[in-house]
């Protein structure tokens, strides 16, 4: 099984890097969407959105460079842990996300984001070697 997965490791690294870079850019394009899920106990929501956007772009770019790949993978894990409270807040508070142009995420989608963080952490851990 491991040999079978190994053939996907490189292409999936590019997919992961692109996803983080695009997600990071979206923090600057539509910051108001992200501000809405920052837990109210945290200060300066807009600054945190921009900071997390820079971090996502940084880890995505770092995953593409062999010299920084392992560090970027560990930084991705740290980032996912750091943003986990926003996902919990969104799920338990049933935050209404204004400006999405469509319907609100269902309860299932809100709660599915939480275990997805674990999957993303494992995916990043794959590149820590």
N, C-alpha and C. Protein backbone atom coordinates (compact mmCIF):
# COMPACT_ATOMS: atom_id res chain seq x y z
N UNK A 1 0.83 -1.20 0.00
CA UNK A 1 0.00 0.00 0.00
C UNK A 1 0.86 1.26 0.00
N UNK A 2 1.92 1.26 0.83
CA UNK A 2 2.78 2.45 0.90
C UNK A 2 3.42 2.75 -0.44
N UNK A 3 3.83 1.72 -1.16
CA UNK A 3 4.45 1.93 -2.46
C UNK A 3 3.44 2.58 -3.40
N UNK A 4 2.20 2.16 -3.32
CA UNK A 4 1.16 2.73 -4.17
C UNK A 4 0.93 4.20 -3.87
N UNK A 5 0.94 4.58 -2.61
CA UNK A 5 0.74 5.98 -2.23
C UNK A 5 1.94 6.84 -2.59
N UNK A 6 3.11 6.27 -2.53
CA UNK A 6 4.34 7.02 -2.79
C UNK A 6 4.33 7.68 -4.17
N UNK A 7 3.71 7.03 -5.14
CA UNK A 7 3.68 7.60 -6.49
C UNK A 7 2.86 8.88 -6.56
N UNK A 8 1.98 9.09 -5.58
CA UNK A 8 1.15 10.30 -5.55
C UNK A 8 1.73 11.40 -4.69
N UNK A 9 2.80 11.09 -3.96
CA UNK A 9 3.32 12.07 -3.00
C UNK A 9 3.73 13.37 -3.68
N UNK A 10 4.47 13.30 -4.74
CA UNK A 10 4.93 14.52 -5.42
C UNK A 10 3.79 15.32 -6.03
N UNK A 11 2.91 14.70 -6.83
CA UNK A 11 1.82 15.49 -7.40
C UNK A 11 0.89 16.08 -6.32
N UNK A 12 0.66 15.33 -5.25
CA UNK A 12 -0.20 15.84 -4.19
C UNK A 12 0.46 17.00 -3.43
N UNK A 13 1.77 17.04 -3.42
CA UNK A 13 2.47 18.18 -2.81
C UNK A 13 2.17 19.45 -3.59
N UNK A 14 2.17 19.35 -4.91
CA UNK A 14 1.84 20.51 -5.75
C UNK A 14 0.39 20.94 -5.54
N UNK A 15 -0.50 19.96 -5.46
CA UNK A 15 -1.91 20.27 -5.22
C UNK A 15 -2.05 21.01 -3.88
N UNK A 16 -1.40 20.47 -2.86
CA UNK A 16 -1.48 21.07 -1.53
C UNK A 16 -0.92 22.49 -1.54
N UNK A 17 0.21 22.67 -2.16
CA UNK A 17 0.84 23.99 -2.21
C UNK A 17 -0.07 25.00 -2.91
N UNK A 18 -0.63 24.60 -4.02
CA UNK A 18 -1.52 25.50 -4.77
C UNK A 18 -2.77 25.83 -3.96
N UNK A 19 -3.32 24.84 -3.28
CA UNK A 19 -4.51 25.09 -2.46
C UNK A 19 -4.22 26.12 -1.37
N UNK A 20 -3.07 26.01 -0.71
CA UNK A 20 -2.74 26.97 0.34
C UNK A 20 -2.46 28.35 -0.23
N UNK A 21 -1.80 28.41 -1.35
CA UNK A 21 -1.52 29.72 -1.97
C UNK A 21 -2.83 30.39 -2.38
N UNK A 22 -3.71 29.65 -3.01
CA UNK A 22 -5.00 30.22 -3.43
C UNK A 22 -5.82 30.63 -2.21
N UNK A 23 -5.87 29.78 -1.21
CA UNK A 23 -6.61 30.12 0.01
C UNK A 23 -6.04 31.37 0.66
N UNK A 24 -4.72 31.49 0.68
CA UNK A 24 -4.09 32.68 1.25
C UNK A 24 -4.44 33.94 0.48
N UNK A 25 -4.42 33.84 -0.83
CA UNK A 25 -4.78 34.99 -1.67
C UNK A 25 -6.22 35.41 -1.42
N UNK A 26 -7.11 34.44 -1.23
CA UNK A 26 -8.52 34.75 -0.96
C UNK A 26 -8.70 35.54 0.33
N UNK A 27 -7.78 35.39 1.28
CA UNK A 27 -7.85 36.18 2.51
C UNK A 27 -7.72 37.67 2.22
N UNK A 28 -7.05 38.01 1.12
CA UNK A 28 -6.88 39.41 0.73
C UNK A 28 -7.96 39.87 -0.24
N UNK A 29 -8.48 38.94 -1.02
CA UNK A 29 -9.51 39.28 -2.01
C UNK A 29 -10.88 39.48 -1.34
N UNK A 30 -11.23 38.58 -0.43
CA UNK A 30 -12.52 38.67 0.27
C UNK A 30 -12.32 38.52 1.78
N UNK A 31 -11.58 39.43 2.39
CA UNK A 31 -11.29 39.29 3.82
C UNK A 31 -12.53 39.30 4.70
N UNK A 32 -13.58 39.97 4.25
CA UNK A 32 -14.79 40.07 5.06
C UNK A 32 -15.42 38.69 5.32
N UNK A 33 -15.23 37.75 4.42
CA UNK A 33 -15.76 36.40 4.63
C UNK A 33 -15.02 35.71 5.78
N UNK A 34 -13.73 35.91 5.85
CA UNK A 34 -12.92 35.27 6.88
C UNK A 34 -13.06 35.97 8.23
N UNK A 35 -13.22 37.27 8.22
CA UNK A 35 -13.38 38.03 9.47
C UNK A 35 -14.57 37.50 10.26
N UNK A 36 -15.61 37.08 9.56
CA UNK A 36 -16.83 36.62 10.21
C UNK A 36 -16.65 35.36 11.04
N UNK A 37 -15.62 34.57 10.75
CA UNK A 37 -15.44 33.33 11.52
C UNK A 37 -14.32 33.44 12.55
N UNK A 38 -13.73 34.60 12.69
CA UNK A 38 -12.73 34.80 13.75
C UNK A 38 -13.50 34.87 15.07
N UNK A 39 -13.14 34.02 16.03
CA UNK A 39 -13.85 34.05 17.32
C UNK A 39 -13.78 35.45 17.94
N UNK A 40 -14.89 35.94 18.48
CA UNK A 40 -14.93 37.31 19.01
C UNK A 40 -13.98 37.56 20.18
N UNK A 41 -13.48 36.52 20.82
CA UNK A 41 -12.53 36.72 21.93
C UNK A 41 -11.15 37.12 21.43
N UNK A 42 -10.90 36.95 20.14
CA UNK A 42 -9.59 37.31 19.58
C UNK A 42 -9.60 38.77 19.13
N UNK A 43 -8.48 39.46 19.34
CA UNK A 43 -8.42 40.87 18.94
C UNK A 43 -8.12 41.02 17.45
N UNK A 44 -8.44 42.17 16.90
CA UNK A 44 -8.07 42.57 15.54
C UNK A 44 -8.36 41.49 14.50
N UNK A 45 -9.63 41.15 14.29
CA UNK A 45 -9.98 40.08 13.35
C UNK A 45 -9.41 40.28 11.94
N UNK A 46 -9.48 41.51 11.42
CA UNK A 46 -8.98 41.74 10.07
C UNK A 46 -7.48 41.50 9.99
N UNK A 47 -6.75 41.94 10.98
CA UNK A 47 -5.30 41.71 11.01
C UNK A 47 -5.00 40.21 11.08
N UNK A 48 -5.79 39.47 11.85
CA UNK A 48 -5.59 38.02 11.93
C UNK A 48 -5.89 37.34 10.61
N UNK A 49 -6.89 37.84 9.90
CA UNK A 49 -7.21 37.29 8.58
C UNK A 49 -6.05 37.52 7.62
N UNK A 50 -5.53 38.74 7.62
CA UNK A 50 -4.39 39.03 6.75
C UNK A 50 -3.16 38.21 7.15
N UNK A 51 -2.92 38.09 8.44
CA UNK A 51 -1.78 37.32 8.93
C UNK A 51 -1.89 35.85 8.51
N UNK A 52 -3.09 35.30 8.66
CA UNK A 52 -3.26 33.90 8.27
C UNK A 52 -3.16 33.75 6.75
N UNK A 53 -3.58 34.76 6.00
CA UNK A 53 -3.43 34.73 4.55
C UNK A 53 -1.96 34.71 4.14
N UNK A 54 -1.16 35.57 4.78
CA UNK A 54 0.28 35.58 4.51
C UNK A 54 0.88 34.23 4.87
N UNK A 55 0.46 33.67 6.01
CA UNK A 55 0.98 32.37 6.45
C UNK A 55 0.62 31.27 5.44
N UNK A 56 -0.59 31.28 4.93
CA UNK A 56 -1.00 30.25 3.97
C UNK A 56 -0.21 30.38 2.66
N UNK A 57 -0.02 31.59 2.20
CA UNK A 57 0.79 31.79 1.00
C UNK A 57 2.23 31.32 1.26
N UNK A 58 2.74 31.65 2.43
CA UNK A 58 4.11 31.27 2.78
C UNK A 58 4.31 29.77 2.86
N UNK A 59 3.38 29.06 3.52
CA UNK A 59 3.57 27.61 3.61
C UNK A 59 3.39 26.96 2.24
N UNK A 60 2.45 27.49 1.46
CA UNK A 60 2.26 26.94 0.12
C UNK A 60 3.52 27.09 -0.73
N UNK A 61 4.10 28.27 -0.70
CA UNK A 61 5.34 28.50 -1.46
C UNK A 61 6.47 27.66 -0.90
N UNK A 62 6.55 27.56 0.42
CA UNK A 62 7.61 26.78 1.05
C UNK A 62 7.55 25.30 0.70
N UNK A 63 6.36 24.79 0.48
CA UNK A 63 6.22 23.37 0.11
C UNK A 63 6.78 23.08 -1.28
N UNK A 64 6.90 24.10 -2.10
CA UNK A 64 7.40 23.92 -3.46
C UNK A 64 8.92 23.93 -3.55
N UNK A 65 9.59 24.39 -2.50
CA UNK A 65 11.05 24.52 -2.51
C UNK A 65 11.65 23.38 -1.70
N UNK A 66 12.47 22.54 -2.32
CA UNK A 66 13.02 21.38 -1.61
C UNK A 66 13.71 21.74 -0.29
N UNK A 67 14.43 22.82 -0.28
CA UNK A 67 15.19 23.22 0.91
C UNK A 67 14.28 23.59 2.09
N UNK A 68 13.09 24.11 1.79
CA UNK A 68 12.19 24.56 2.86
C UNK A 68 10.98 23.65 3.05
N UNK A 69 10.89 22.61 2.28
CA UNK A 69 9.69 21.75 2.27
C UNK A 69 9.34 21.21 3.66
N UNK A 70 10.31 20.65 4.35
CA UNK A 70 10.04 20.08 5.66
C UNK A 70 9.60 21.15 6.65
N UNK A 71 10.28 22.29 6.65
CA UNK A 71 9.90 23.39 7.55
C UNK A 71 8.50 23.88 7.21
N UNK A 72 8.20 23.99 5.94
CA UNK A 72 6.88 24.46 5.51
C UNK A 72 5.79 23.46 5.92
N UNK A 73 6.11 22.18 5.86
CA UNK A 73 5.13 21.17 6.27
C UNK A 73 4.84 21.30 7.77
N UNK A 74 5.89 21.48 8.58
CA UNK A 74 5.68 21.70 10.02
C UNK A 74 4.93 23.00 10.27
N UNK A 75 5.24 24.03 9.51
CA UNK A 75 4.53 25.31 9.65
C UNK A 75 3.06 25.16 9.24
N UNK A 76 2.79 24.33 8.26
CA UNK A 76 1.41 24.07 7.85
C UNK A 76 0.64 23.42 8.99
N UNK A 77 1.26 22.46 9.65
CA UNK A 77 0.63 21.81 10.79
C UNK A 77 0.34 22.84 11.88
N UNK A 78 1.31 23.69 12.18
CA UNK A 78 1.11 24.73 13.19
C UNK A 78 -0.01 25.68 12.80
N UNK A 79 -0.06 26.04 11.53
CA UNK A 79 -1.11 26.94 11.04
C UNK A 79 -2.48 26.28 11.18
N UNK A 80 -2.59 25.03 10.82
CA UNK A 80 -3.87 24.33 10.93
C UNK A 80 -4.34 24.24 12.38
N UNK A 81 -3.41 24.06 13.29
CA UNK A 81 -3.76 24.05 14.71
C UNK A 81 -4.20 25.45 15.15
N UNK A 82 -3.51 26.47 14.66
CA UNK A 82 -3.82 27.85 15.03
C UNK A 82 -5.19 28.30 14.53
N UNK A 83 -5.58 27.85 13.36
CA UNK A 83 -6.88 28.30 12.82
C UNK A 83 -8.03 27.39 13.22
N UNK A 84 -7.73 26.30 13.91
CA UNK A 84 -8.77 25.38 14.34
C UNK A 84 -9.86 26.07 15.17
N UNK A 85 -9.51 26.98 16.09
CA UNK A 85 -10.58 27.65 16.85
C UNK A 85 -11.60 28.38 15.98
N UNK A 86 -11.18 28.92 14.85
CA UNK A 86 -12.13 29.58 13.95
C UNK A 86 -13.12 28.56 13.39
N UNK A 87 -12.64 27.36 13.07
CA UNK A 87 -13.53 26.33 12.55
C UNK A 87 -14.50 25.84 13.64
N UNK A 88 -13.99 25.72 14.86
CA UNK A 88 -14.85 25.33 15.98
C UNK A 88 -15.90 26.41 16.21
N UNK A 89 -15.46 27.66 16.22
CA UNK A 89 -16.39 28.77 16.43
C UNK A 89 -17.48 28.78 15.35
N UNK A 90 -17.09 28.58 14.12
CA UNK A 90 -18.05 28.57 13.03
C UNK A 90 -19.07 27.44 13.21
N UNK A 91 -18.60 26.27 13.66
CA UNK A 91 -19.49 25.12 13.81
C UNK A 91 -20.44 25.29 15.00
N UNK A 92 -19.92 25.67 16.15
CA UNK A 92 -20.76 25.69 17.35
C UNK A 92 -21.61 26.95 17.46
N UNK A 93 -21.17 28.04 16.87
CA UNK A 93 -21.92 29.29 16.97
C UNK A 93 -22.88 29.50 15.81
N UNK A 94 -22.83 28.60 14.84
CA UNK A 94 -23.69 28.71 13.66
C UNK A 94 -23.58 30.11 13.06
N UNK A 95 -22.36 30.55 12.86
CA UNK A 95 -22.09 31.86 12.29
C UNK A 95 -22.72 31.96 10.92
N UNK A 96 -23.41 33.05 10.68
CA UNK A 96 -23.98 33.31 9.36
C UNK A 96 -22.92 34.07 8.56
N UNK A 97 -22.52 33.51 7.46
CA UNK A 97 -21.47 34.12 6.64
C UNK A 97 -22.14 34.97 5.58
N UNK A 98 -22.09 36.27 5.78
CA UNK A 98 -22.69 37.21 4.83
C UNK A 98 -21.77 37.40 3.63
N UNK A 99 -22.38 37.62 2.48
CA UNK A 99 -21.61 37.94 1.29
C UNK A 99 -21.10 36.75 0.52
N UNK A 100 -21.62 35.56 0.81
CA UNK A 100 -21.16 34.37 0.09
C UNK A 100 -21.82 34.23 -1.26
N UNK A 101 -22.90 34.96 -1.47
CA UNK A 101 -23.58 34.90 -2.75
C UNK A 101 -24.44 33.67 -2.92
N UNK A 102 -24.52 32.85 -1.91
CA UNK A 102 -25.33 31.64 -2.00
C UNK A 102 -25.87 31.29 -0.63
N UNK A 103 -26.32 30.08 -0.50
CA UNK A 103 -26.84 29.64 0.78
C UNK A 103 -25.74 29.45 1.81
N UNK A 104 -26.15 29.39 3.04
CA UNK A 104 -25.20 29.18 4.13
C UNK A 104 -24.78 27.71 4.17
N UNK A 105 -23.57 27.46 4.67
CA UNK A 105 -23.15 26.06 4.80
C UNK A 105 -24.07 25.32 5.77
N UNK A 106 -24.38 24.09 5.44
CA UNK A 106 -25.23 23.30 6.31
C UNK A 106 -24.46 22.94 7.58
N UNK A 107 -25.20 22.46 8.58
CA UNK A 107 -24.57 22.03 9.82
C UNK A 107 -23.56 20.92 9.54
N UNK A 108 -23.89 20.04 8.61
CA UNK A 108 -22.98 18.95 8.26
C UNK A 108 -21.66 19.50 7.73
N UNK A 109 -21.73 20.48 6.85
CA UNK A 109 -20.53 21.07 6.28
C UNK A 109 -19.73 21.77 7.38
N UNK A 110 -20.41 22.50 8.24
CA UNK A 110 -19.73 23.20 9.34
C UNK A 110 -18.97 22.23 10.23
N UNK A 111 -19.62 21.12 10.59
CA UNK A 111 -18.97 20.15 11.47
C UNK A 111 -17.95 19.29 10.73
N UNK A 112 -18.14 19.08 9.44
CA UNK A 112 -17.19 18.27 8.66
C UNK A 112 -15.83 18.95 8.57
N UNK A 113 -15.80 20.26 8.69
CA UNK A 113 -14.53 20.98 8.64
C UNK A 113 -13.60 20.57 9.78
N UNK A 114 -14.17 20.18 10.90
CA UNK A 114 -13.34 19.86 12.07
C UNK A 114 -12.49 18.61 11.84
N UNK A 115 -13.07 17.47 11.46
CA UNK A 115 -12.20 16.32 11.18
C UNK A 115 -11.34 16.52 9.93
N UNK A 116 -11.79 17.37 9.02
CA UNK A 116 -10.99 17.66 7.84
C UNK A 116 -9.64 18.26 8.24
N UNK A 117 -9.63 19.04 9.32
CA UNK A 117 -8.37 19.61 9.81
C UNK A 117 -7.38 18.48 10.12
N UNK A 118 -7.87 17.39 10.71
CA UNK A 118 -7.00 16.25 11.00
C UNK A 118 -6.42 15.64 9.74
N UNK A 119 -7.24 15.52 8.73
CA UNK A 119 -6.78 14.98 7.44
C UNK A 119 -5.71 15.91 6.84
N UNK A 120 -5.95 17.21 6.91
CA UNK A 120 -4.98 18.17 6.38
C UNK A 120 -3.67 18.13 7.15
N UNK A 121 -3.76 17.93 8.47
CA UNK A 121 -2.56 17.82 9.28
C UNK A 121 -1.76 16.58 8.87
N UNK A 122 -2.45 15.47 8.70
CA UNK A 122 -1.76 14.24 8.27
C UNK A 122 -1.14 14.41 6.89
N UNK A 123 -1.84 15.09 6.02
CA UNK A 123 -1.32 15.35 4.67
C UNK A 123 -0.05 16.17 4.76
N UNK A 124 -0.04 17.21 5.57
CA UNK A 124 1.16 18.02 5.74
C UNK A 124 2.29 17.21 6.39
N UNK A 125 1.93 16.36 7.35
CA UNK A 125 2.95 15.56 8.04
C UNK A 125 3.69 14.64 7.07
N UNK A 126 3.04 14.24 6.02
CA UNK A 126 3.63 13.38 5.00
C UNK A 126 4.89 14.02 4.41
N UNK A 127 4.97 15.36 4.45
CA UNK A 127 6.10 16.07 3.84
C UNK A 127 7.12 16.57 4.87
N UNK A 128 7.03 16.10 6.11
CA UNK A 128 7.97 16.55 7.13
C UNK A 128 9.30 15.81 7.11
N UNK A 129 9.41 14.80 6.29
CA UNK A 129 10.66 14.01 6.26
C UNK A 129 11.79 14.71 5.55
